[in-house]
PDB file of C-alpha atoms in Angstrom:
ATOM      1  CA  UNK J   5      75.614 128.363 116.301  1.00 60.00           C
ATOM      2  CA  UNK J   6      77.417 128.770 112.710  1.00 62.00           C
ATOM      3  CA  UNK J   7      80.768 128.837 114.373  1.00 65.00           C
ATOM      4  CA  UNK J   8      80.127 125.099 116.288  1.00 66.00           C
ATOM      5  CA  UNK J   9      78.403 123.749 112.629  1.00 63.00           C
ATOM      6  CA  UNK J  10      81.198 124.516 110.569  1.00 62.00           C
ATOM      7  CA  UNK J  11      83.651 122.777 113.191  1.00 63.00           C
ATOM      8  CA  UNK J  12      81.426 119.986 112.684  1.00 58.00           C
ATOM      9  CA  UNK J  13      81.096 120.090 108.795  1.00 58.00           C
ATOM     10  CA  UNK J  14      84.527 120.059 108.837  1.00 61.00           C
ATOM     11  CA  UNK J  15      84.512 117.687 111.384  1.00 56.00           C
ATOM     12  CA  UNK J  16      82.880 115.522 109.122  1.00 58.00           C
ATOM     13  CA  UNK J  17      84.747 115.970 105.715  1.00 61.00           C
ATOM     14  CA  UNK J  18      88.051 114.991 107.903  1.00 56.00           C
ATOM     15  CA  UNK J  19      86.332 111.761 109.228  1.00 55.00           C
ATOM     16  CA  UNK J  20      84.502 111.034 106.084  1.00 53.00           C
ATOM     17  CA  UNK J  21      87.321 109.923 104.504  1.00 51.00           C
ATOM     18  CA  UNK J  22      88.897 107.679 107.239  1.00 49.00           C
ATOM     19  CA  UNK J  23      85.492 105.465 107.456  1.00 48.00           C
ATOM     20  CA  UNK J  24      85.527 105.402 103.792  1.00 52.00           C
ATOM     21  CA  UNK J  25      88.936 103.976 103.777  1.00 49.00           C
ATOM     22  CA  UNK J  26      88.072 101.545 107.166  1.00 57.00           C
ATOM     23  CA  UNK J  27      84.220 100.249 105.469  1.00 52.00           C
ATOM     24  CA  UNK J  28      86.184  99.214 102.235  1.00 58.00           C
ATOM     25  CA  UNK J  29      89.069  97.202 103.847  1.00 72.00           C
ATOM     26  CA  UNK J  30      86.230  95.323 105.890  1.00 78.00           C
ATOM     27  CA  UNK J  31      84.778  94.298 102.455  1.00 89.00           C
ATOM     28  CA  UNK J  32      88.690  93.275 101.091  1.00 98.00           C
ATOM     29  CA  UNK J  33      88.993  91.403  98.880  1.00 98.00           C
ATOM     30  CA  UNK J  34      85.750  91.372  97.051  1.00 97.00           C
ATOM     31  CA  UNK J  35      87.471  89.654  94.558  1.00 98.00           C
ATOM     32  CA  UNK J  36      90.620  87.524  93.158  1.00 98.00           C
ATOM     33  CA  UNK J  37      93.634  88.577  93.385  1.00 99.00           C
ATOM     34  CA  UNK J  38      96.530  89.786  91.270  1.00 98.00           C
ATOM     35  CA  UNK J  39     100.197  88.814  91.672  1.00 99.00           C
ATOM     36  CA  UNK J  40     102.395  90.056  89.089  1.00 98.00           C
ATOM     37  CA  UNK J  41     106.011  89.070  88.768  1.00 96.00           C
ATOM     38  CA  UNK J  42     108.444  90.339  86.828  1.00 92.00           C
ATOM     39  CA  UNK J  43     109.834  86.605  86.138  1.00 88.00           C
ATOM     40  CA  UNK J  44     109.248  83.442  84.223  1.00 86.00           C
ATOM     41  CA  UNK J  45     108.054  80.688  85.637  1.00 88.00           C
ATOM     42  CA  UNK J  46     110.029  78.231  87.639  1.00 84.00           C
ATOM     43  CA  UNK J  47     112.570  80.702  89.007  1.00 81.00           C
ATOM     44  CA  UNK J  48     113.683  81.250  92.318  1.00 84.00           C
ATOM     45  CA  UNK J  49     111.231  84.654  92.498  1.00 89.00           C
ATOM     46  CA  UNK J  50     108.237  82.697  91.104  1.00 91.00           C
ATOM     47  CA  UNK J  51     108.678  79.164  93.544  1.00 91.00           C
ATOM     48  CA  UNK J  52     108.712  81.671  96.686  1.00 94.00           C
ATOM     49  CA  UNK J  53     105.959  84.210  95.056  1.00 96.00           C
ATOM     50  CA  UNK J  54     103.376  80.752  94.948  1.00 97.00           C
ATOM     51  CA  UNK J  55     103.755  79.778  97.925  1.00 96.00           C
ATOM     52  CA  UNK J  56     103.184  83.151  99.745  1.00 98.00           C
ATOM     53  CA  UNK J  57      99.803  83.345  97.059  1.00 98.00           C
ATOM     54  CA  UNK J  58      98.739  80.225  98.572  1.00 98.00           C
ATOM     55  CA  UNK J  59      98.695  81.206 102.018  1.00 97.00           C
ATOM     56  CA  UNK J  60      97.216  84.407 101.400  1.00 98.00           C
ATOM     57  CA  UNK J  61      94.463  83.185  99.327  1.00 98.00           C
ATOM     58  CA  UNK J  62      93.631  80.592 102.522  1.00 97.00           C
ATOM     59  CA  UNK J  63      93.874  83.734 104.592  1.00 97.00           C
ATOM     60  CA  UNK J  64      91.820  86.299 102.728  1.00 98.00           C
ATOM     61  CA  UNK J  65      89.207  83.650 101.521  1.00 97.00           C
ATOM     62  CA  UNK J  66      89.395  84.875  97.554  1.00 98.00           C
ATOM     63  CA  UNK J  67      92.187  83.537  94.997  1.00 98.00           C
ATOM     64  CA  UNK J  68      96.006  85.163  94.621  1.00 98.00           C
ATOM     65  CA  UNK J  69      96.200  84.173  91.005  1.00 98.00           C
ATOM     66  CA  UNK J  70      99.605  84.450  90.093  1.00 98.00           C
ATOM     67  CA  UNK J  71     100.486  86.591  86.498  1.00 97.00           C
ATOM     68  CA  UNK J  72     104.160  86.147  84.818  1.00 95.00           C
ATOM     69  CA  UNK J  73     104.805  89.351  82.964  1.00 94.00           C
ATOM     70  CA  UNK J  74     108.917  89.420  82.230  1.00 90.00           C
ATOM     71  CA  UNK J  75     110.687  91.708  80.292  1.00 88.00           C
ATOM     72  CA  UNK J  76     111.863  94.797  80.014  1.00 87.00           C
ATOM     73  CA  UNK J  77     113.997  94.783  82.850  1.00 86.00           C
ATOM     74  CA  UNK J  78     110.725  94.677  84.505  1.00 92.00           C
ATOM     75  CA  UNK J  79     109.351  97.988  83.511  1.00 94.00           C
ATOM     76  CA  UNK J  80     106.554  95.533  81.712  1.00 95.00           C
ATOM     77  CA  UNK J  81     105.580  94.033  85.572  1.00 96.00           C
ATOM     78  CA  UNK J  82     106.123  97.214  86.911  1.00 97.00           C
ATOM     79  CA  UNK J  83     104.020  99.362  84.435  1.00 98.00           C
ATOM     80  CA  UNK J  84     101.102  96.963  84.615  1.00 98.00           C
ATOM     81  CA  UNK J  85     101.192  97.250  88.604  1.00 98.00           C
ATOM     82  CA  UNK J  86     101.355 101.071  88.199  1.00 98.00           C
ATOM     83  CA  UNK J  87      97.900 101.065  85.825  1.00 98.00           C
ATOM     84  CA  UNK J  88      95.851  99.143  87.768  1.00 98.00           C
ATOM     85  CA  UNK J  89      93.164  99.946  90.149  1.00 98.00           C
ATOM     86  CA  UNK J  90      93.893 101.706  93.832  1.00 98.00           C
ATOM     87  CA  UNK J  91      91.808  99.135  95.248  1.00 98.00           C
ATOM     88  CA  UNK J  92      94.572  96.126  96.428  1.00 98.00           C
ATOM     89  CA  UNK J  93      93.504  93.945  93.860  1.00 99.00           C
ATOM     90  CA  UNK J  94      96.719  93.521  91.977  1.00 99.00           C
ATOM     91  CA  UNK J  95      99.871  93.137  94.183  1.00 99.00           C
ATOM     92  CA  UNK J  96     102.959  92.895  92.591  1.00 98.00           C
ATOM     93  CA  UNK J  97     107.288  92.119  93.700  1.00 96.00           C
ATOM     94  CA  UNK J  98     109.356  95.400  94.024  1.00 95.00           C
ATOM     95  CA  UNK J  99     112.423  94.854  93.713  1.00 94.00           C
ATOM     96  CA  UNK J 100     116.457  96.277  94.277  1.00 94.00           C
ATOM     97  CA  UNK J 101     117.050  95.375  90.822  1.00 91.00           C
ATOM     98  CA  UNK J 102     113.491  96.602  89.493  1.00 93.00           C
ATOM     99  CA  UNK J 103     113.137  99.916  91.332  1.00 96.00           C
ATOM    100  CA  UNK J 104     116.827 101.313  92.240  1.00 94.00           C
ATOM    101  CA  UNK J 105     118.936  99.268  89.104  1.00 91.00           C
ATOM    102  CA  UNK J 106     116.085  99.808  86.255  1.00 91.00           C
ATOM    103  CA  UNK J 107     115.552 103.396  87.362  1.00 92.00           C
ATOM    104  CA  UNK J 108     118.866 104.431  87.174  1.00 91.00           C
ATOM    105  CA  UNK J 109     120.027 102.751  84.357  1.00 89.00           C
ATOM    106  CA  UNK J 110     116.749 103.998  82.244  1.00 90.00           C
ATOM    107  CA  UNK J 111     116.208 107.624  80.401  1.00 90.00           C
ATOM    108  CA  UNK J 112     112.472 106.987  81.050  1.00 94.00           C
ATOM    109  CA  UNK J 113     109.933 105.048  82.666  1.00 96.00           C
ATOM    110  CA  UNK J 114     106.179 104.839  81.769  1.00 97.00           C
ATOM    111  CA  UNK J 115     105.591 105.196  85.532  1.00 98.00           C
ATOM    112  CA  UNK J 116     107.164 107.049  88.807  1.00 96.00           C
ATOM    113  CA  UNK J 117     109.043 104.751  91.719  1.00 95.00           C
ATOM    114  CA  UNK J 118     108.431 106.882  94.279  1.00 94.00           C
ATOM    115  CA  UNK J 119     105.140 108.580  93.853  1.00 97.00           C
ATOM    116  CA  UNK J 120     103.035 105.790  91.569  1.00 98.00           C
ATOM    117  CA  UNK J 121     103.673 102.234  94.947  1.00 98.00           C
ATOM    118  CA  UNK J 122     102.733 101.602  97.911  1.00 99.00           C
ATOM    119  CA  UNK J 123     105.342  99.840  99.763  1.00 99.00           C
ATOM    120  CA  UNK J 124     103.551  96.330 102.021  1.00 99.00           C
ATOM    121  CA  UNK J 125     106.882  94.787 103.133  1.00 99.00           C
ATOM    122  CA  UNK J 126     110.233  93.621 102.285  1.00 98.00           C
ATOM    123  CA  UNK J 127     110.251  89.559 101.714  1.00 98.00           C
ATOM    124  CA  UNK J 128     113.659  88.470 101.991  1.00 95.00           C
ATOM    125  CA  UNK J 129     116.812  89.213 100.655  1.00 91.00           C
ATOM    126  CA  UNK J 130     120.084  87.323  98.190  1.00 89.00           C
ATOM    127  CA  UNK J 131     123.076  88.672  99.695  1.00 90.00           C
ATOM    128  CA  UNK J 132     126.168  87.984  97.373  1.00 94.00           C
ATOM    129  CA  UNK J 133     129.566  86.072  97.942  1.00 97.00           C
ATOM    130  CA  UNK J 134     132.740  86.952  97.205  1.00 98.00           C
ATOM    131  CA  UNK J 135     134.119  83.985  95.714  1.00 98.00           C
ATOM    132  CA  UNK J 136     137.442  83.935  93.629  1.00 98.00           C
ATOM    133  CA  UNK J 137     138.932  80.929  91.939  1.00 98.00           C
ATOM    134  CA  UNK J 138     141.103  78.749  93.800  1.00 98.00           C
ATOM    135  CA  UNK J 139     144.540  79.815  92.058  1.00 97.00           C
ATOM    136  CA  UNK J 140     143.715  82.874  93.317  1.00 98.00           C
ATOM    137  CA  UNK J 141     146.754  83.376  96.136  1.00 97.00           C
ATOM    138  CA  UNK J 142     143.867  84.641  98.717  1.00 98.00           C
ATOM    139  CA  UNK J 143     141.943  83.355 101.763  1.00 98.00           C
ATOM    140  CA  UNK J 144     140.515  86.938 102.540  1.00 98.00           C
ATOM    141  CA  UNK J 145     139.173  90.174 101.511  1.00 98.00           C
ATOM    142  CA  UNK J 146     142.473  91.816 102.762  1.00 98.00           C
ATOM    143  CA  UNK J 147     144.534  89.774 101.170  1.00 98.00           C
ATOM    144  CA  UNK J 148     142.797  89.760  97.691  1.00 98.00           C
ATOM    145  CA  UNK J 149     142.985  93.871  97.922  1.00 98.00           C
ATOM    146  CA  UNK J 150     146.735  93.289  98.456  1.00 98.00           C
ATOM    147  CA  UNK J 151     147.051  91.016  96.230  1.00 98.00           C
ATOM    148  CA  UNK J 152     144.763  92.977  94.126  1.00 97.00           C
ATOM    149  CA  UNK J 153     146.512  96.314  94.021  1.00 97.00           C
ATOM    150  CA  UNK J 154     150.046  94.241  93.770  1.00 97.00           C
ATOM    151  CA  UNK J 155     149.117  92.995  90.489  1.00 96.00           C
ATOM    152  CA  UNK J 156     146.627  95.827  88.976  1.00 92.00           C
ATOM    153  CA  UNK J 157     144.697  94.702  85.787  1.00 89.00           C
ATOM    154  CA  UNK J 158     145.893  90.879  86.144  1.00 95.00           C
ATOM    155  CA  UNK J 159     142.174  89.734  88.034  1.00 97.00           C
ATOM    156  CA  UNK J 160     139.707  89.630  85.981  1.00 98.00           C
ATOM    157  CA  UNK J 161     135.855  89.550  87.340  1.00 98.00           C
ATOM    158  CA  UNK J 162     132.750  88.053  86.483  1.00 96.00           C
ATOM    159  CA  UNK J 163     128.996  89.333  86.478  1.00 91.00           C
ATOM    160  CA  UNK J 164     125.692  88.059  84.335  1.00 85.00           C
ATOM    161  CA  UNK J 165     125.674  91.483  82.493  1.00 82.00           C
ATOM    162  CA  UNK J 166     125.752  95.391  82.959  1.00 82.00           C
ATOM    163  CA  UNK J 167     124.431  97.086  85.523  1.00 83.00           C
ATOM    164  CA  UNK J 168     123.016  93.825  86.763  1.00 86.00           C
ATOM    165  CA  UNK J 169     123.654  93.153  90.990  1.00 89.00           C
ATOM    166  CA  UNK J 170     126.643  90.943  90.362  1.00 91.00           C
ATOM    167  CA  UNK J 171     128.179  93.729  88.262  1.00 91.00           C
ATOM    168  CA  UNK J 172     127.150  96.730  90.779  1.00 91.00           C
ATOM    169  CA  UNK J 173     128.732  94.964  93.833  1.00 94.00           C
ATOM    170  CA  UNK J 174     132.278  95.068  91.852  1.00 95.00           C
ATOM    171  CA  UNK J 175     131.853  99.025  91.068  1.00 92.00           C
ATOM    172  CA  UNK J 176     131.356  99.309  95.101  1.00 93.00           C
ATOM    173  CA  UNK J 177     134.115  97.031  96.418  1.00 96.00           C
ATOM    174  CA  UNK J 178     136.272  98.382  93.223  1.00 94.00           C
ATOM    175  CA  UNK J 179     135.052 102.394  94.292  1.00 92.00           C
ATOM    176  CA  UNK J 180     135.759 100.931  98.328  1.00 94.00           C
ATOM    177  CA  UNK J 181     138.689  99.722  97.953  1.00 96.00           C
ATOM    178  CA  UNK J 182     140.689 101.117  94.774  1.00 95.00           C
ATOM    179  CA  UNK J 183     141.421  97.981  92.796  1.00 96.00           C
ATOM    180  CA  UNK J 184     141.339  97.558  89.443  1.00 94.00           C
ATOM    181  CA  UNK J 185     139.709  94.881  87.778  1.00 96.00           C
ATOM    182  CA  UNK J 186     138.318  93.463  84.240  1.00 96.00           C
ATOM    183  CA  UNK J 187     134.931  93.286  83.957  1.00 95.00           C
ATOM    184  CA  UNK J 188     133.758  90.674  81.992  1.00 96.00           C
ATOM    185  CA  UNK J 189     129.870  90.244  81.653  1.00 91.00           C
ATOM    186  CA  UNK J 190     128.111  87.136  80.493  1.00 88.00           C
ATOM    187  CA  UNK J 191     124.441  86.543  79.618  1.00 82.00           C
ATOM    188  CA  UNK J 192     123.246  85.155  83.084  1.00 80.00           C
ATOM    189  CA  UNK J 193     125.069  83.151  85.929  1.00 83.00           C
ATOM    190  CA  UNK J 194     125.396  79.715  84.234  1.00 86.00           C
ATOM    191  CA  UNK J 195     128.157  80.785  81.412  1.00 91.00           C
ATOM    192  CA  UNK J 196     129.659  82.795  84.698  1.00 91.00           C
ATOM    193  CA  UNK J 197     129.862  80.193  87.062  1.00 90.00           C
ATOM    194  CA  UNK J 198     131.284  77.985  84.286  1.00 93.00           C
ATOM    195  CA  UNK J 199     134.054  80.296  83.056  1.00 96.00           C
ATOM    196  CA  UNK J 200     135.311  81.403  87.219  1.00 97.00           C
ATOM    197  CA  UNK J 201     135.657  77.436  88.226  1.00 95.00           C
ATOM    198  CA  UNK J 202     137.637  76.989  85.049  1.00 96.00           C
ATOM    199  CA  UNK J 203     139.683  79.884  86.036  1.00 96.00           C
ATOM    200  CA  UNK J 204     139.462  81.872  82.920  1.00 97.00           C
ATOM    201  CA  UNK J 205     138.204  84.589  85.457  1.00 98.00           C
ATOM    202  CA  UNK J 206     139.068  84.559  88.924  1.00 98.00           C
ATOM    203  CA  UNK J 207     136.736  86.788  90.878  1.00 98.00           C
ATOM    204  CA  UNK J 208     132.498  87.277  91.392  1.00 98.00           C
ATOM    205  CA  UNK J 209     130.047  88.505  93.729  1.00 97.00           C
ATOM    206  CA  UNK J 210     127.482  85.513  93.175  1.00 94.00           C
ATOM    207  CA  UNK J 211     124.127  85.569  94.974  1.00 89.00           C
ATOM    208  CA  UNK J 212     123.090  81.883  97.394  1.00 88.00           C
ATOM    209  CA  UNK J 213     121.893  80.118  94.436  1.00 83.00           C
ATOM    210  CA  UNK J 214     124.797  79.648  91.985  1.00 87.00           C
ATOM    211  CA  UNK J 215     127.728  80.370  94.756  1.00 91.00           C
ATOM    212  CA  UNK J 216     126.498  78.033  97.382  1.00 92.00           C
ATOM    213  CA  UNK J 217     126.379  74.692  95.347  1.00 91.00           C
ATOM    214  CA  UNK J 218     129.506  76.022  93.910  1.00 94.00           C
ATOM    215  CA  UNK J 219     131.556  76.833  97.499  1.00 96.00           C
ATOM    216  CA  UNK J 220     130.358  73.085  98.777  1.00 95.00           C
ATOM    217  CA  UNK J 221     131.823  71.741  95.872  1.00 96.00           C
ATOM    218  CA  UNK J 222     134.959  73.148  95.859  1.00 96.00           C
ATOM    219  CA  UNK J 223     135.239  74.904  93.054  1.00 96.00           C
ATOM    220  CA  UNK J 224     135.182  78.107  94.657  1.00 98.00           C
ATOM    221  CA  UNK J 225     136.712  79.685  97.534  1.00 98.00           C
ATOM    222  CA  UNK J 226     134.298  81.834  99.768  1.00 98.00           C
ATOM    223  CA  UNK J 227     136.106  85.025 101.043  1.00 99.00           C
ATOM    224  CA  UNK J 228     132.833  87.322 102.302  1.00 98.00           C
ATOM    225  CA  UNK J 229     129.170  88.085 102.347  1.00 96.00           C
ATOM    226  CA  UNK J 230     127.497  91.408 100.547  1.00 95.00           C
ATOM    227  CA  UNK J 231     125.498  92.167 103.635  1.00 91.00           C
ATOM    228  CA  UNK J 232     125.700  93.952 107.152  1.00 90.00           C
ATOM    229  CA  UNK J 233     125.357  91.024 109.057  1.00 90.00           C
ATOM    230  CA  UNK J 234     126.766  87.417 108.920  1.00 92.00           C
ATOM    231  CA  UNK J 235     124.839  84.723 106.944  1.00 90.00           C
ATOM    232  CA  UNK J 236     122.817  81.931 108.250  1.00 86.00           C
ATOM    233  CA  UNK J 237     123.705  79.861 105.251  1.00 89.00           C
ATOM    234  CA  UNK J 238     127.847  80.562 106.054  1.00 93.00           C
ATOM    235  CA  UNK J 239     127.834  82.094 109.773  1.00 93.00           C
ATOM    236  CA  UNK J 240     131.900  81.431 110.361  1.00 97.00           C
ATOM    237  CA  UNK J 241     132.004  83.549 107.070  1.00 97.00           C
ATOM    238  CA  UNK J 242     132.774  86.774 107.699  1.00 98.00           C
ATOM    239  CA  UNK J 243     130.964  90.514 105.957  1.00 97.00           C
ATOM    240  CA  UNK J 244     133.098  92.054 103.238  1.00 98.00           C
ATOM    241  CA  UNK J 245     132.524  95.391 105.332  1.00 97.00           C
ATOM    242  CA  UNK J 246     133.977  93.475 109.316  1.00 97.00           C
ATOM    243  CA  UNK J 247     136.628  92.043 106.756  1.00 98.00           C
ATOM    244  CA  UNK J 248     138.004  96.077 106.969  1.00 97.00           C
ATOM    245  CA  UNK J 249     136.216  97.820 103.778  1.00 97.00           C
ATOM    246  CA  UNK J 250     133.874 100.166 105.917  1.00 96.00           C
ATOM    247  CA  UNK J 251     130.601 101.261 104.916  1.00 92.00           C
ATOM    248  CA  UNK J 252     130.317  98.001 101.945  1.00 94.00           C
ATOM    249  CA  UNK J 253     127.293  97.156 102.019  1.00 91.00           C
ATOM    250  CA  UNK J 254     125.028  95.489  98.997  1.00 92.00           C
ATOM    251  CA  UNK J 255     121.823  93.748  99.468  1.00 88.00           C
ATOM    252  CA  UNK J 256     119.550  92.346  96.583  1.00 91.00           C
ATOM    253  CA  UNK J 257     115.976  92.331  98.280  1.00 95.00           C
ATOM    254  CA  UNK J 258     112.704  91.005  97.159  1.00 96.00           C
ATOM    255  CA  UNK J 259     109.564  92.935  98.666  1.00 98.00           C
ATOM    256  CA  UNK J 260     106.144  93.184  98.440  1.00 98.00           C
ATOM    257  CA  UNK J 261     104.475  96.467  96.686  1.00 98.00           C
ATOM    258  CA  UNK J 262     100.607  97.328  95.312  1.00 99.00           C
ATOM    259  CA  UNK J 263      99.554 100.864  92.983  1.00 99.00           C
ATOM    260  CA  UNK J 264     100.067 104.087  95.148  1.00 98.00           C
ATOM    261  CA  UNK J 265      96.336 105.190  96.340  1.00 98.00           C
ATOM    262  CA  UNK J 266      95.052 101.816  97.771  1.00 98.00           C
ATOM    263  CA  UNK J 267      93.700 102.215 101.365  1.00 98.00           C
ATOM    264  CA  UNK J 268      96.479 102.697 104.259  1.00 98.00           C
ATOM    265  CA  UNK J 269      94.424 100.289 105.257  1.00 98.00           C
ATOM    266  CA  UNK J 270      94.261  97.156 103.276  1.00 98.00           C
ATOM    267  CA  UNK J 271      97.900  98.090 102.955  1.00 99.00           C
ATOM    268  CA  UNK J 272      98.727  97.259 106.944  1.00 98.00           C
ATOM    269  CA  UNK J 273      95.989  94.094 106.563  1.00 98.00           C
ATOM    270  CA  UNK J 274      98.721  93.122 103.744  1.00 98.00           C
ATOM    271  CA  UNK J 275     101.771  93.384 105.789  1.00 99.00           C
ATOM    272  CA  UNK J 276      99.821  91.593 108.290  1.00 98.00           C
ATOM    273  CA  UNK J 277      99.204  88.333 106.851  1.00 98.00           C
ATOM    274  CA  UNK J 278     103.138  88.690 104.989  1.00 98.00           C
ATOM    275  CA  UNK J 279     104.698  89.168 108.137  1.00 98.00           C
ATOM    276  CA  UNK J 280     102.528  86.287 109.550  1.00 98.00           C
ATOM    277  CA  UNK J 281     103.965  84.089 106.917  1.00 98.00           C
ATOM    278  CA  UNK J 282     107.512  84.934 106.893  1.00 97.00           C
ATOM    279  CA  UNK J 283     107.039  84.083 110.637  1.00 96.00           C
ATOM    280  CA  UNK J 284     105.642  80.186 110.603  1.00 97.00           C
ATOM    281  CA  UNK J 285     107.935  77.844 111.236  1.00 95.00           C
ATOM    282  CA  UNK J 286     107.046  76.134 107.458  1.00 94.00           C
ATOM    283  CA  UNK J 287     107.821  79.114 106.008  1.00 96.00           C
ATOM    284  CA  UNK J 288     111.672  80.041 107.612  1.00 92.00           C
ATOM    285  CA  UNK J 289     112.613  75.853 106.752  1.00 91.00           C
ATOM    286  CA  UNK J 290     111.725  76.175 102.923  1.00 89.00           C
ATOM    287  CA  UNK J 291     112.756  80.103 102.216  1.00 90.00           C
ATOM    288  CA  UNK J 292     115.885  80.151 104.920  1.00 86.00           C
ATOM    289  CA  UNK J 293     117.164  76.341 105.051  1.00 82.00           C
ATOM    290  CA  UNK J 294     115.869  74.913 101.583  1.00 82.00           C
ATOM    291  CA  UNK J 295     116.944  78.063  99.240  1.00 83.00           C
ATOM    292  CA  UNK J 296     118.893  80.213 101.792  1.00 82.00           C
ATOM    293  CA  UNK J 297     117.496  83.180 101.738  1.00 90.00           C
ATOM    294  CA  UNK J 298     117.711  85.609 104.451  1.00 88.00           C
ATOM    295  CA  UNK J 299     113.972  86.359 105.719  1.00 93.00           C
ATOM    296  CA  UNK J 300     113.639  90.730 105.892  1.00 94.00           C
ATOM    297  CA  UNK J 301     109.966  91.785 107.122  1.00 97.00           C
ATOM    298  CA  UNK J 302     109.203  95.138 107.439  1.00 98.00           C
ATOM    299  CA  UNK J 303     106.759  97.977 107.751  1.00 98.00           C
ATOM    300  CA  UNK J 304     105.557  99.215 104.747  1.00 98.00           C
ATOM    301  CA  UNK J 305     107.122 102.674 105.699  1.00 98.00           C
ATOM    302  CA  UNK J 306     110.571 100.798 106.116  1.00 98.00           C
ATOM    303  CA  UNK J 307     110.049  99.546 102.845  1.00 98.00           C
ATOM    304  CA  UNK J 308     109.726 102.725 101.506  1.00 98.00           C
ATOM    305  CA  UNK J 309     112.512 104.933 103.177  1.00 98.00           C
ATOM    306  CA  UNK J 310     114.413 101.594 101.631  1.00 95.00           C
ATOM    307  CA  UNK J 311     113.947 102.407  98.278  1.00 97.00           C
ATOM    308  CA  UNK J 312     114.525 106.533  99.060  1.00 97.00           C
ATOM    309  CA  UNK J 313     117.490 105.924 100.266  1.00 94.00           C
ATOM    310  CA  UNK J 314     118.946 103.132  98.026  1.00 93.00           C
ATOM    311  CA  UNK J 315     117.683 105.419  94.282  1.00 94.00           C
ATOM    312  CA  UNK J 316     120.290 108.047  95.051  1.00 94.00           C
ATOM    313  CA  UNK J 317     123.403 105.886  95.912  1.00 90.00           C
ATOM    314  CA  UNK J 318     123.068 103.409  93.289  1.00 90.00           C
ATOM    315  CA  UNK J 319     122.299 106.375  90.624  1.00 92.00           C
ATOM    316  CA  UNK J 320     125.528 107.910  91.703  1.00 90.00           C
ATOM    317  CA  UNK J 321     127.597 104.547  91.733  1.00 87.00           C
ATOM    318  CA  UNK J 322     126.443 103.450  88.152  1.00 88.00           C
ATOM    319  CA  UNK J 323     126.773 106.919  86.634  1.00 89.00           C
ATOM    320  CA  UNK J 324     130.429 106.567  88.655  1.00 85.00           C
ATOM    321  CA  UNK J 325     130.930 103.330  86.644  1.00 82.00           C
ATOM    322  CA  UNK J 326     130.517 104.883  83.124  1.00 83.00           C
ATOM    323  CA  UNK J 327     126.400 103.467  82.740  1.00 84.00           C
ATOM    324  CA  UNK J 328     124.529 105.533  80.722  1.00 83.00           C
ATOM    325  CA  UNK J 329     120.772 105.199  81.128  1.00 86.00           C
ATOM    326  CA  UNK J 330     119.466 103.809  77.728  1.00 81.00           C
TER     327      UNK J 330
END
């Protein structure tokens, strides 16, 4: 009899947390949800977030309030998220730049990027385009590699700053191909694009927001895209990888996350709503066709695995590029 009692008590101890989490999920959300962004208002990330917040508000029956917390290479927004209550009423962007690049370039952080957050879903990617000034005698990735090797140090490449996605995209390209190019960092895409179009610098990896208009206007020539698959915006343009650079991939991604400790049923509910939004025709029209984004829904576990997989890869790349943690 005593053994049966012990067995029942043990079973209840295992079951009660599960029941409590499910009860909490059924009552969710019980108040407005904060959506913390590491960006200022009006940009690409802000535009997408506000569209998603409107959908979530309608589906969940509570306001989803966008809170812009820019600065600190996304540390300010991520720290606010990490310090929030684990009840699902605070969500935030989790991006490759904030979760991977910032982690590798900071000596210390007020949070643990692998332990203090719970992934919800990846949202979309913004693949880079490898573009060159029309004066560069290369119409393919291999021709660029051949020209750069025949003329070491003659070509310069632009980025939007030391340790930026554009910088790391080229550092990975250099590591995979052995080419020598001079790095010229700029304070943003606008001045970098102006100098690329004028020929002051000759090469750049650039995102669709700035890159596609320049390509379509004929100011630059595209040679490849940085992902594993061709983009919907330029389906005839091969990837760098399929152009003869095995293993090359850098695909800036945006995801949604919350603080660690949020009950899994709540995380799964948010994942379900986000995936439904990404699958809507209206969303695809706005994000994929108008904003040239590649939609990328995932499970929570898939997003977490992506972060764990990319962390050591880009930390090694950043160290090899001589970028010391600050």
